[in-house]
PDB file of C-alpha atoms in Angstrom:
ATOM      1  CA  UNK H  10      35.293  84.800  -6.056  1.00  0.00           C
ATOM      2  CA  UNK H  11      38.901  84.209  -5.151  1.00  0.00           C
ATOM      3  CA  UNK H  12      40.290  86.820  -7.664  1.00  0.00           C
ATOM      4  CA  UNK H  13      37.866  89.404  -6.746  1.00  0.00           C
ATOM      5  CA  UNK H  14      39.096  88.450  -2.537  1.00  0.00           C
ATOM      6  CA  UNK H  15      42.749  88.704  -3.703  1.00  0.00           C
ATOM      7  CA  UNK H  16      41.704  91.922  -5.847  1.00  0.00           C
ATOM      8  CA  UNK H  17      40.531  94.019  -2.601  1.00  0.00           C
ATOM      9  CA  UNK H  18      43.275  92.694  -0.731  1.00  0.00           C
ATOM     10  CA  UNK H  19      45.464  94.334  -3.157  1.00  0.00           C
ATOM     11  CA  UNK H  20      43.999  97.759  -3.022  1.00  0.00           C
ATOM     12  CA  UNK H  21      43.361  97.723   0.448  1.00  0.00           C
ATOM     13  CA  UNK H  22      47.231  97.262   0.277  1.00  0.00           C
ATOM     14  CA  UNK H  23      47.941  99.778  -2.075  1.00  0.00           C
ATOM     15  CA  UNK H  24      45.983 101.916  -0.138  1.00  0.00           C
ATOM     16  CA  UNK H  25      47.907 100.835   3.679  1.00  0.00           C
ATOM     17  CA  UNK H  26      51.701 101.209   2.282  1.00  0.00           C
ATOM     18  CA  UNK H  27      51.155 105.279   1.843  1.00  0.00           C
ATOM     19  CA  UNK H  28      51.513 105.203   5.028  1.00  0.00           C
ATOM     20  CA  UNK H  29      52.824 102.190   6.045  1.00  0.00           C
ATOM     21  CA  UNK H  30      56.182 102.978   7.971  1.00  0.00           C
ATOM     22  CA  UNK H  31      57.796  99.246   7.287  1.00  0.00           C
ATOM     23  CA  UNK H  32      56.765  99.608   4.081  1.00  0.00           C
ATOM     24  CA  UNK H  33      58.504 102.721   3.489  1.00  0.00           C
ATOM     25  CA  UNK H  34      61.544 101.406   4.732  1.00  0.00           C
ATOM     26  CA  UNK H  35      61.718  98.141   2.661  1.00  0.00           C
ATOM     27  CA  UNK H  36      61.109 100.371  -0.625  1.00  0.00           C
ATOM     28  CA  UNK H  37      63.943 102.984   0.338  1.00  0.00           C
ATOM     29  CA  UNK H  38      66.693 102.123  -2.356  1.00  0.00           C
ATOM     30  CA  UNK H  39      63.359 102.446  -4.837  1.00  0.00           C
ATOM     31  CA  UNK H  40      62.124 105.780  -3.681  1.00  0.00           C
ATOM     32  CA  UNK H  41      65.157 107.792  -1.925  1.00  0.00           C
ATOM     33  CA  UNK H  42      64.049 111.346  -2.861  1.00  0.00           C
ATOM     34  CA  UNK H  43      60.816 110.996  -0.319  1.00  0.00           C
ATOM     35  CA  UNK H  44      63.631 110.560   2.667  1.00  0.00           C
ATOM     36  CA  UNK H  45      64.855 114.021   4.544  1.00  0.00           C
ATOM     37  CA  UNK H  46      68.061 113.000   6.424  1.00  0.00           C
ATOM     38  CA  UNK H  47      68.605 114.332   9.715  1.00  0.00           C
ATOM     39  CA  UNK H  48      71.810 113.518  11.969  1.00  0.00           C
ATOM     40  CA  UNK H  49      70.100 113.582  15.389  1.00  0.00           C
ATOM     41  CA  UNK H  50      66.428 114.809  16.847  1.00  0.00           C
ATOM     42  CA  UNK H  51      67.821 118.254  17.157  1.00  0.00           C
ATOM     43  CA  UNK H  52      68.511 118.427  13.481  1.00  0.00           C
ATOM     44  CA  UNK H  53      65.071 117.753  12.515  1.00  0.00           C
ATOM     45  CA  UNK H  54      63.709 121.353  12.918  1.00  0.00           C
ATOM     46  CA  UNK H  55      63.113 123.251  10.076  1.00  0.00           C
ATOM     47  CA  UNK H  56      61.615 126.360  12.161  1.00  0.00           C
ATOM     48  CA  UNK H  57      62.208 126.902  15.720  1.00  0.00           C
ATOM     49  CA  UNK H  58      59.672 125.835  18.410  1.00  0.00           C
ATOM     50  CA  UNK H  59      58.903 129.134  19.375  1.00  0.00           C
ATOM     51  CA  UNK H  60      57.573 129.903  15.580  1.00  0.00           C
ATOM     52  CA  UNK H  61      55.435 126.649  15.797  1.00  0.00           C
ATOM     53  CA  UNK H  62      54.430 127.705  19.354  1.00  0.00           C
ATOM     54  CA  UNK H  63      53.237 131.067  18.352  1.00  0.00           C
ATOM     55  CA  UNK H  64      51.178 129.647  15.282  1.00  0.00           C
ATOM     56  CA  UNK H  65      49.554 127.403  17.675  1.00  0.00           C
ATOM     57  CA  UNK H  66      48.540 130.279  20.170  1.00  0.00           C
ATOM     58  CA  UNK H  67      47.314 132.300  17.744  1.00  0.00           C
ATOM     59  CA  UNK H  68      45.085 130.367  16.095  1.00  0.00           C
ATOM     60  CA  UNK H  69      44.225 128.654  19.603  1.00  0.00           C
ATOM     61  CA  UNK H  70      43.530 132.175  20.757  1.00  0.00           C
ATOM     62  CA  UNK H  71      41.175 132.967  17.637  1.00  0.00           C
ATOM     63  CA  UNK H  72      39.460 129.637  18.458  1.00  0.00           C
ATOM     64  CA  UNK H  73      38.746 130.334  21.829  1.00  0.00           C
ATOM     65  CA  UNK H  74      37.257 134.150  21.072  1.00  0.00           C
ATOM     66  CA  UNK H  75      35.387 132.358  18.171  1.00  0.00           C
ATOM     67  CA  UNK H  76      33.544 129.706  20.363  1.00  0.00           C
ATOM     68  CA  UNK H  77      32.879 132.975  22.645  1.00  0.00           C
ATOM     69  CA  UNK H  78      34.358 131.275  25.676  1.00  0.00           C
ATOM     70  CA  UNK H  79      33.477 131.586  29.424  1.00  0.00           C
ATOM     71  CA  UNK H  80      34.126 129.227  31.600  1.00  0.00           C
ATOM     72  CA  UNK H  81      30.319 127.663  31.768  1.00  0.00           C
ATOM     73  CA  UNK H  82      30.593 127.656  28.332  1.00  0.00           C
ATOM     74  CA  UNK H  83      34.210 125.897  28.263  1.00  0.00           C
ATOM     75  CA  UNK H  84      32.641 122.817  30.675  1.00  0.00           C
ATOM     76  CA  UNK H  85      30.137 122.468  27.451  1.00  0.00           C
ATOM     77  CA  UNK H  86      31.795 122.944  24.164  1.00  0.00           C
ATOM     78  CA  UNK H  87      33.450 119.816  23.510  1.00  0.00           C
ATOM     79  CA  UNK H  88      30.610 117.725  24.597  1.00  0.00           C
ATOM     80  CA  UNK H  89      28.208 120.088  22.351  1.00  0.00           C
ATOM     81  CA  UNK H  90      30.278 119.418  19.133  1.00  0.00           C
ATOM     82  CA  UNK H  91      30.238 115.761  19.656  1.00  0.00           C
ATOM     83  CA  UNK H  92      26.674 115.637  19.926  1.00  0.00           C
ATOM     84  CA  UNK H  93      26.051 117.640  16.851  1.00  0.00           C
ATOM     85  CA  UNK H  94      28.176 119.145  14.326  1.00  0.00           C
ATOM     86  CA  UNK H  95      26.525 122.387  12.581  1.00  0.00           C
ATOM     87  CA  UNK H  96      27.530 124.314   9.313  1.00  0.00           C
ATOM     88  CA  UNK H  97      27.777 126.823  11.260  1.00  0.00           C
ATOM     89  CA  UNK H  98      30.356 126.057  13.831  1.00  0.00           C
ATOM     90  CA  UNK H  99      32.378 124.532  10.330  1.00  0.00           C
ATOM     91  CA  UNK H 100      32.247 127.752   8.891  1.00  0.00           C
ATOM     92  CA  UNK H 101      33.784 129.430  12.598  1.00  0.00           C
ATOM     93  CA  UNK H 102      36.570 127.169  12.592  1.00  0.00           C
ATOM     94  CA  UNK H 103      37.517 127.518   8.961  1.00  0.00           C
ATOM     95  CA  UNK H 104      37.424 131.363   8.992  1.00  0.00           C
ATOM     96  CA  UNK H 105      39.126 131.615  12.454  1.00  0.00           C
ATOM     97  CA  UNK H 106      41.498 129.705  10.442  1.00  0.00           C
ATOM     98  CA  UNK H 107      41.954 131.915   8.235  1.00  0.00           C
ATOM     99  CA  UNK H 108      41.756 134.625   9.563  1.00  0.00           C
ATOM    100  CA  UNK H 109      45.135 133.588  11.939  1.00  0.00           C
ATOM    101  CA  UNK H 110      47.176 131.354   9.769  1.00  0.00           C
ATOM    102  CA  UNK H 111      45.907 133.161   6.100  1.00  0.00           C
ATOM    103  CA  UNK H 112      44.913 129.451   4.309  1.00  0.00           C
ATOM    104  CA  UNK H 113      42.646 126.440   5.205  1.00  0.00           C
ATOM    105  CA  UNK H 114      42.854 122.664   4.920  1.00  0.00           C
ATOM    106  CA  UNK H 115      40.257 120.227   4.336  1.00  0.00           C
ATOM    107  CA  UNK H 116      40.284 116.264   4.046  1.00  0.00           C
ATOM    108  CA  UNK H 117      39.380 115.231   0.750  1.00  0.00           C
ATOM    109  CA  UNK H 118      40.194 111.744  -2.056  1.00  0.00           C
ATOM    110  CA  UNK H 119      43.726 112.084  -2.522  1.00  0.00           C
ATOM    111  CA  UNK H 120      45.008 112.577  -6.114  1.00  0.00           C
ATOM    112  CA  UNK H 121      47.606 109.973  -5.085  1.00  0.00           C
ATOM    113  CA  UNK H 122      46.277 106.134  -6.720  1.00  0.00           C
ATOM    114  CA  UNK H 123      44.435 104.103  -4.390  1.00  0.00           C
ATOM    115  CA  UNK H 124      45.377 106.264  -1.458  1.00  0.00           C
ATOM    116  CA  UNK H 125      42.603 107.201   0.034  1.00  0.00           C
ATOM    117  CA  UNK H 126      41.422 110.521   2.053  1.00  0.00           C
ATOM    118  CA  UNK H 127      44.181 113.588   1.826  1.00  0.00           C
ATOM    119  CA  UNK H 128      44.639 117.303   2.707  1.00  0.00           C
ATOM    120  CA  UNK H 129      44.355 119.930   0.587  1.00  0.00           C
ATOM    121  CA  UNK H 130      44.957 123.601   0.887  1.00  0.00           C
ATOM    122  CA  UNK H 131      40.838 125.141   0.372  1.00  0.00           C
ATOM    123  CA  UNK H 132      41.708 128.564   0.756  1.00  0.00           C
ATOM    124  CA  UNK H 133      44.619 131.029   0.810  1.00  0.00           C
ATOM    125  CA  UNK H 134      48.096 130.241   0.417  1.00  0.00           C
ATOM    126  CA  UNK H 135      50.934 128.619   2.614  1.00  0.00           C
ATOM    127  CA  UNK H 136      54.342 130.237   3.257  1.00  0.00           C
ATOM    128  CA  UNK H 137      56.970 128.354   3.410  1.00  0.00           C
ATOM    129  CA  UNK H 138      57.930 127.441   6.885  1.00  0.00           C
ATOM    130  CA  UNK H 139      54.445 127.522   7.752  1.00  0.00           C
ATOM    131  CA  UNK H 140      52.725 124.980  10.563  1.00  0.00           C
ATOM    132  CA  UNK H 141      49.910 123.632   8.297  1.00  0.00           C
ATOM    133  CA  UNK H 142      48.974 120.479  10.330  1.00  0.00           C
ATOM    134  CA  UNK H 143      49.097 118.122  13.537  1.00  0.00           C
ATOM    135  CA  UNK H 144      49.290 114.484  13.952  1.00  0.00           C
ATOM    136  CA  UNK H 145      46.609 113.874  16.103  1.00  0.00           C
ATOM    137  CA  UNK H 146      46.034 110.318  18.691  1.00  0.00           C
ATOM    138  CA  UNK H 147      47.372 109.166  21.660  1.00  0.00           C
ATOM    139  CA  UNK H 148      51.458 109.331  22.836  1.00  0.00           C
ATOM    140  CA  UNK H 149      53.186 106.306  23.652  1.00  0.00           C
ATOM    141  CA  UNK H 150      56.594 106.556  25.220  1.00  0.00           C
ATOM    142  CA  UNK H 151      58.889 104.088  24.201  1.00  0.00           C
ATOM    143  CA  UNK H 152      58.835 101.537  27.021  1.00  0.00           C
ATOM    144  CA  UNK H 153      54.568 101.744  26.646  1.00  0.00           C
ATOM    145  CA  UNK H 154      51.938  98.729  25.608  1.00  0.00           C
ATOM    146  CA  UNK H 155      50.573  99.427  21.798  1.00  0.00           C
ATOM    147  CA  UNK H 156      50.628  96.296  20.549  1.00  0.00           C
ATOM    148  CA  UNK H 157      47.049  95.738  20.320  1.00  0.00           C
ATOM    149  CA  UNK H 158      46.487  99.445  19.071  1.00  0.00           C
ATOM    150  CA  UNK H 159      48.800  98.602  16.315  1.00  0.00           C
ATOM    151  CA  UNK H 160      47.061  95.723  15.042  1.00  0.00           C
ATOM    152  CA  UNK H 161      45.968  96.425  11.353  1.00  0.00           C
ATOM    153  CA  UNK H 162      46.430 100.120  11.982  1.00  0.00           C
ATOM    154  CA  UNK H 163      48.314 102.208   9.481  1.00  0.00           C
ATOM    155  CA  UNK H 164      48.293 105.757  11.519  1.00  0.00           C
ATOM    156  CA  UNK H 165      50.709 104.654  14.144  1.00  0.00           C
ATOM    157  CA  UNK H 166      53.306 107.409  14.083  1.00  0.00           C
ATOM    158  CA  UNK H 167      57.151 107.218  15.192  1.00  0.00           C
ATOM    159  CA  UNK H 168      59.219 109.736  16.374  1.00  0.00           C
ATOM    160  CA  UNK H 169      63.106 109.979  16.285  1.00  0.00           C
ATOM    161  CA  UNK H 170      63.352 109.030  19.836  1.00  0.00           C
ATOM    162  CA  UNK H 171      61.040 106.026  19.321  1.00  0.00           C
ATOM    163  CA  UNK H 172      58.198 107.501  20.999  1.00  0.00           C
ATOM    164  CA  UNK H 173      54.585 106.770  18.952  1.00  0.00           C
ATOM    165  CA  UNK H 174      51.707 108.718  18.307  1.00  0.00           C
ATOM    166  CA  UNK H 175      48.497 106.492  17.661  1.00  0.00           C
ATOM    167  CA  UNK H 176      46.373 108.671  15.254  1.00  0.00           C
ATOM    168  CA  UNK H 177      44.233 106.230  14.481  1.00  0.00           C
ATOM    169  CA  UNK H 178      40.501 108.019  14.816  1.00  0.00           C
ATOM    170  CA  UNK H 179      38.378 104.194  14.928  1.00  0.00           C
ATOM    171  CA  UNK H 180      38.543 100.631  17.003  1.00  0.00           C
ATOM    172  CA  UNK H 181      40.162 100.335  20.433  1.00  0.00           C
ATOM    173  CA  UNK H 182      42.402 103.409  19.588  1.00  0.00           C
ATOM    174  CA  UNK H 183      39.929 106.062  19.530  1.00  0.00           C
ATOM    175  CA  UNK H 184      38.417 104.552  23.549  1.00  0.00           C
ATOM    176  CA  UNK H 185      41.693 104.932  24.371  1.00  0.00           C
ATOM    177  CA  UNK H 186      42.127 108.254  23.137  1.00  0.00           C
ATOM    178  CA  UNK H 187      38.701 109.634  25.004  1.00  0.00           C
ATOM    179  CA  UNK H 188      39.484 107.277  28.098  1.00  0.00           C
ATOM    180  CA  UNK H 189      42.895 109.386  28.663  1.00  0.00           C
ATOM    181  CA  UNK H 190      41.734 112.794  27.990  1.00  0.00           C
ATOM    182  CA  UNK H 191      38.960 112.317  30.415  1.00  0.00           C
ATOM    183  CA  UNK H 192      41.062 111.462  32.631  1.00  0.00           C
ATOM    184  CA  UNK H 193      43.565 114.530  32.360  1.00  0.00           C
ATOM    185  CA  UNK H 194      40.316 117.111  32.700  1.00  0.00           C
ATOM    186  CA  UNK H 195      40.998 119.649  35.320  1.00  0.00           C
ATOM    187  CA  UNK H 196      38.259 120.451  36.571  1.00  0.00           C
ATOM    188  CA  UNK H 197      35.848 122.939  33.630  1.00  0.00           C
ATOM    189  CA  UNK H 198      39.326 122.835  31.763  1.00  0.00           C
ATOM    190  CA  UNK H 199      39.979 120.489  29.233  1.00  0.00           C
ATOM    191  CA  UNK H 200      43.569 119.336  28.991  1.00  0.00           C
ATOM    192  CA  UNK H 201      43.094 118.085  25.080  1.00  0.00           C
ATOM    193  CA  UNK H 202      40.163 117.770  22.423  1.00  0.00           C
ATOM    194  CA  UNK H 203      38.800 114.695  20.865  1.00  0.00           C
ATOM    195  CA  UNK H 204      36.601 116.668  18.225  1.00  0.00           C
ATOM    196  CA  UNK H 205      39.769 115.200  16.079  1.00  0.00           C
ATOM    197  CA  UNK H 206      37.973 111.538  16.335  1.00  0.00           C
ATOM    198  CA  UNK H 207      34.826 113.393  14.595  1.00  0.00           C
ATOM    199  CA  UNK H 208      34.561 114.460  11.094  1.00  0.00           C
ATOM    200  CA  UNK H 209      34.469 118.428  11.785  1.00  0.00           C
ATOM    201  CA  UNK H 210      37.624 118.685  14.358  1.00  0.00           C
ATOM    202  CA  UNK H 211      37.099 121.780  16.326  1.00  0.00           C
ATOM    203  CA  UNK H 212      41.081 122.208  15.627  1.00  0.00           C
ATOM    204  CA  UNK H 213      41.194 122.411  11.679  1.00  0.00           C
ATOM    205  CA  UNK H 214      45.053 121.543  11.982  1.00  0.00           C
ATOM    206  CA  UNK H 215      44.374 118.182  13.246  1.00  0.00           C
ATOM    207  CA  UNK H 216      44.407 116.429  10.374  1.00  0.00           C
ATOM    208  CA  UNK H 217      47.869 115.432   9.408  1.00  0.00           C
ATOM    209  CA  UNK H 218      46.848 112.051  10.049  1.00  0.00           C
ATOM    210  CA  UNK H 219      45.500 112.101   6.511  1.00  0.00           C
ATOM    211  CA  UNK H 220      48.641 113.441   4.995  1.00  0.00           C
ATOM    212  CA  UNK H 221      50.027 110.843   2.263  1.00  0.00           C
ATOM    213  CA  UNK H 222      53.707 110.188   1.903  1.00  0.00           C
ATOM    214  CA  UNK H 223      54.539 111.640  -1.486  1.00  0.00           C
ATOM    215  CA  UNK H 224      56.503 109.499  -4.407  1.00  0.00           C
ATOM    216  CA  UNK H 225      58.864 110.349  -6.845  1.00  0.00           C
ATOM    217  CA  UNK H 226      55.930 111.212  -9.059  1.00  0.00           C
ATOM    218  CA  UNK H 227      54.399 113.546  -6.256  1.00  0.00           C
ATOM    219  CA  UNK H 228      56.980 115.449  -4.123  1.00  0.00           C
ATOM    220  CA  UNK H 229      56.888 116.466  -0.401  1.00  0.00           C
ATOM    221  CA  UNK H 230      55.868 120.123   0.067  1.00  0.00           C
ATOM    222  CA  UNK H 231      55.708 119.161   3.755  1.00  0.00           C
ATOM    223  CA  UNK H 232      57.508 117.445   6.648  1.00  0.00           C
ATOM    224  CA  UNK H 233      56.870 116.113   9.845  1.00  0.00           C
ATOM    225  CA  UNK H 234      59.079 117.990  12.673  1.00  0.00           C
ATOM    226  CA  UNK H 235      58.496 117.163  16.317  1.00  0.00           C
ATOM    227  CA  UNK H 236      57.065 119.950  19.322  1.00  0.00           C
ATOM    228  CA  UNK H 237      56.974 119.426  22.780  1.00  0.00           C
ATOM    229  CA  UNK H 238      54.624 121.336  23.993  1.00  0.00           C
ATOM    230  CA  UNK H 239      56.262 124.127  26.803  1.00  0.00           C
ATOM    231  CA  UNK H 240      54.885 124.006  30.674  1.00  0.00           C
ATOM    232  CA  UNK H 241      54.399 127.264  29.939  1.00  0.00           C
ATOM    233  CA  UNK H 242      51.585 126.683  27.044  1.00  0.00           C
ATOM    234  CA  UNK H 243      47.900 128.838  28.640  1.00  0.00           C
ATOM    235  CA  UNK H 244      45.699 126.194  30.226  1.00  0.00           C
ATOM    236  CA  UNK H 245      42.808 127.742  28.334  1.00  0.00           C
ATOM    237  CA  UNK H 246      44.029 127.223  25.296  1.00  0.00           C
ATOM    238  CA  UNK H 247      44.844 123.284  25.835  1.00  0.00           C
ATOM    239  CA  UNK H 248      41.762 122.064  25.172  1.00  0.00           C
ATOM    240  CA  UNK H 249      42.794 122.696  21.144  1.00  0.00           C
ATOM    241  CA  UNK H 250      45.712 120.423  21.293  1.00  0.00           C
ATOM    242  CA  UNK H 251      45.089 116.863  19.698  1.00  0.00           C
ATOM    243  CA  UNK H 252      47.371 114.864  21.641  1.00  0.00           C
ATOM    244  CA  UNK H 253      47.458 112.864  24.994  1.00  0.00           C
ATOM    245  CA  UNK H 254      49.985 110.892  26.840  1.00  0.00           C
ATOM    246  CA  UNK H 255      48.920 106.955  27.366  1.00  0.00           C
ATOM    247  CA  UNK H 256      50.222 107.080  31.341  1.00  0.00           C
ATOM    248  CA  UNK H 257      50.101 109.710  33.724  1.00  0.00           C
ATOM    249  CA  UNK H 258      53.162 109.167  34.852  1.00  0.00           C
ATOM    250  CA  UNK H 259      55.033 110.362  31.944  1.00  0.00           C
ATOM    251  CA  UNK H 260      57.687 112.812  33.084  1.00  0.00           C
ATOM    252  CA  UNK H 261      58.627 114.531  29.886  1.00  0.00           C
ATOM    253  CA  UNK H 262      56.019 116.897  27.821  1.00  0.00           C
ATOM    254  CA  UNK H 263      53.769 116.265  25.762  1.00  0.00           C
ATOM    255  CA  UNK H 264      54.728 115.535  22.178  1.00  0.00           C
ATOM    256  CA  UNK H 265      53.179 116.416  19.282  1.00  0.00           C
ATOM    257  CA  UNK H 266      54.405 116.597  15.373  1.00  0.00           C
ATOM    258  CA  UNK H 267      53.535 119.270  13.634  1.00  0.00           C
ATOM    259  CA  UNK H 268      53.551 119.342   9.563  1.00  0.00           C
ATOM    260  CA  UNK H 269      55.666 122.108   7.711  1.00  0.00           C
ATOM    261  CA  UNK H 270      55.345 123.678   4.864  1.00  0.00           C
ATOM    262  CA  UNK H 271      59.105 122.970   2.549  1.00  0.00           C
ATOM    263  CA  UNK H 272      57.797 125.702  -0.065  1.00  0.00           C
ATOM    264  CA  UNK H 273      55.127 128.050  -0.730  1.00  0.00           C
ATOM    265  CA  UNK H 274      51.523 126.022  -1.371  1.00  0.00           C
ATOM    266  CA  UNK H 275      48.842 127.227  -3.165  1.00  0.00           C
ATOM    267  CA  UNK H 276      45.063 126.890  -3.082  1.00  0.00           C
ATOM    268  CA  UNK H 277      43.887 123.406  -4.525  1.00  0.00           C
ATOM    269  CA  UNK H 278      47.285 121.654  -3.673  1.00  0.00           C
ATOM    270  CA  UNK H 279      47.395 117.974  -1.530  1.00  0.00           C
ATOM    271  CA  UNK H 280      49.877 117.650   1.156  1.00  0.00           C
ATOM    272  CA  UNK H 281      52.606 115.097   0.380  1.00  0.00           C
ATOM    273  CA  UNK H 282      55.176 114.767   3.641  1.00  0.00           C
ATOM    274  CA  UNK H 283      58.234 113.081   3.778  1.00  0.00           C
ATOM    275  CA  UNK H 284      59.790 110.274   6.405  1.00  0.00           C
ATOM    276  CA  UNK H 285      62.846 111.657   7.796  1.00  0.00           C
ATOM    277  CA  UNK H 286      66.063 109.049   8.923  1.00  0.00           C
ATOM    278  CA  UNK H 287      68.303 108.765  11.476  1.00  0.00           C
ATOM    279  CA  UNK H 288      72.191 109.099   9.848  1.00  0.00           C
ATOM    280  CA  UNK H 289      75.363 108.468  11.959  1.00  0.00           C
TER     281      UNK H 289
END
């Protein structure tokens, strides 16, 4: 009984360290090629914000005319695909998708050894430079309580700065993810979307959560870069955005990390991303 306890510790482990930032840094001198090096947070962009911006409005945009919204219908649609997710409104997403960004993504097993759920490209095929996915879950500035989020949670995301994204979709960090974005509603509009806590997010880039680190045996083909998101960004089109600050009173904009594509990426490919770290 004890070997089989110590045996499903040991994959649950193996499973964890994939995305396990400590981890990653312990096993550095063993696995160098899955670090990008970047000098400063400025350095870490491998397209410009505006590119990421316009990917995001355009397949926002496509969303929006796909889930044929007024604004009765806008009060509604979130609630309505937490209540009951349809084939149908699958199928709108993906080809909306599609249709704006020319590829789709889907969680599936990873190919990676005892890693879990990953992200492959379904359909089409990614350019390089292309904004394939988000990192979804709740943004803690530095100075912010997460300590009891972070407990046995592998989906806790750090940014340059030292600002975290919680993208963990279970527990005590998905109520805290619904708790925040119903309190940011405006009124009919919705400020973010928490389909991403569901299986059939209503964003189909809200996944990145599920991207594995990659090895020396399976190389990035994607990287994290950081967005804030502009004051400028349409109110309509907010309720597609995965993210939500922990405290109101957060004076900068929202963050969110977007994946990017280092090369071209076919149909039937998983997403391996890389860490990126701070030189001087």
């Amino acid at each position: 009984m004890l070997r089989r306890a110590l045996n499903r510790v040991q994959d649950n482990w193996k499973s964890y360290r994939h995305r396990f930032v400590p981890w990653v840094v312990l096993n550095l001198s063993k696995n160098e090629k899955t670090l990008r090096q970047v000098t400063d947070r400025s350095k870490d962009k491998l397209v410009p914000d505006q590119e990421v911006s316009e990917s995001l409005l355009q397949l926002f945009s496509v969303l929006l005319r796909s889930h044929g919204a007024d604004h009765e219908e806008l009060r509604g649609a979130q609630s309505h695909l937490l209540r009951k997710e349809t084939t149908k409104q699958h199928q709108c997403e993906e080809e909306a998708m599609l249709r704006s960004l020319g590829f789709c993504m889907a969680r599936k097993p990873s190919t990676l050894p005892f890693a879990g759920t990953g992200v492959f490209v379904t359909k089409g095929c990614v350019s390089k430079g292309a904004t394939v996915a988000m990192y979804p879950g709740t943004v803690y500035q530095a100075y912010e309580p997460i300590l009891l989020q972070s407990i046995r949670n592998s989906f806790v995301f750090r940014c340059i700065d030292g600002v975290l994204i919680d993208g963990n979709d279970k527990g005590i960090s998905k109520v805290v993810f619904k708790s925040c974005s119903g309190r940011d509603r405006m009124g009919p509009f919705l400020m973010s979307d928490t389909s991403w806590l569901t299986s059939s997010p209503q964003n189909p880039l809200a996944v990145g959560q599920y991207v594995n680190n990659c090895s020396n045996e399976y190389p990035a083909n994607v990287c994290y870069q950081e967005f804030d998101v502009p004051d400028k960004f349409p109110i309509m089109l907010r309720q597609y955005l995965p993210n939500v600050n922990y405290s109101t009173d957060s004076q900068r904009p929202l963050r969110c990390v977007v994946l990017v594509s280092l090369r071209d990426i076919t149909a039937g490919e998983e997403l391996f991303s890389n860490y990126y770290t701070i030189v001087h």
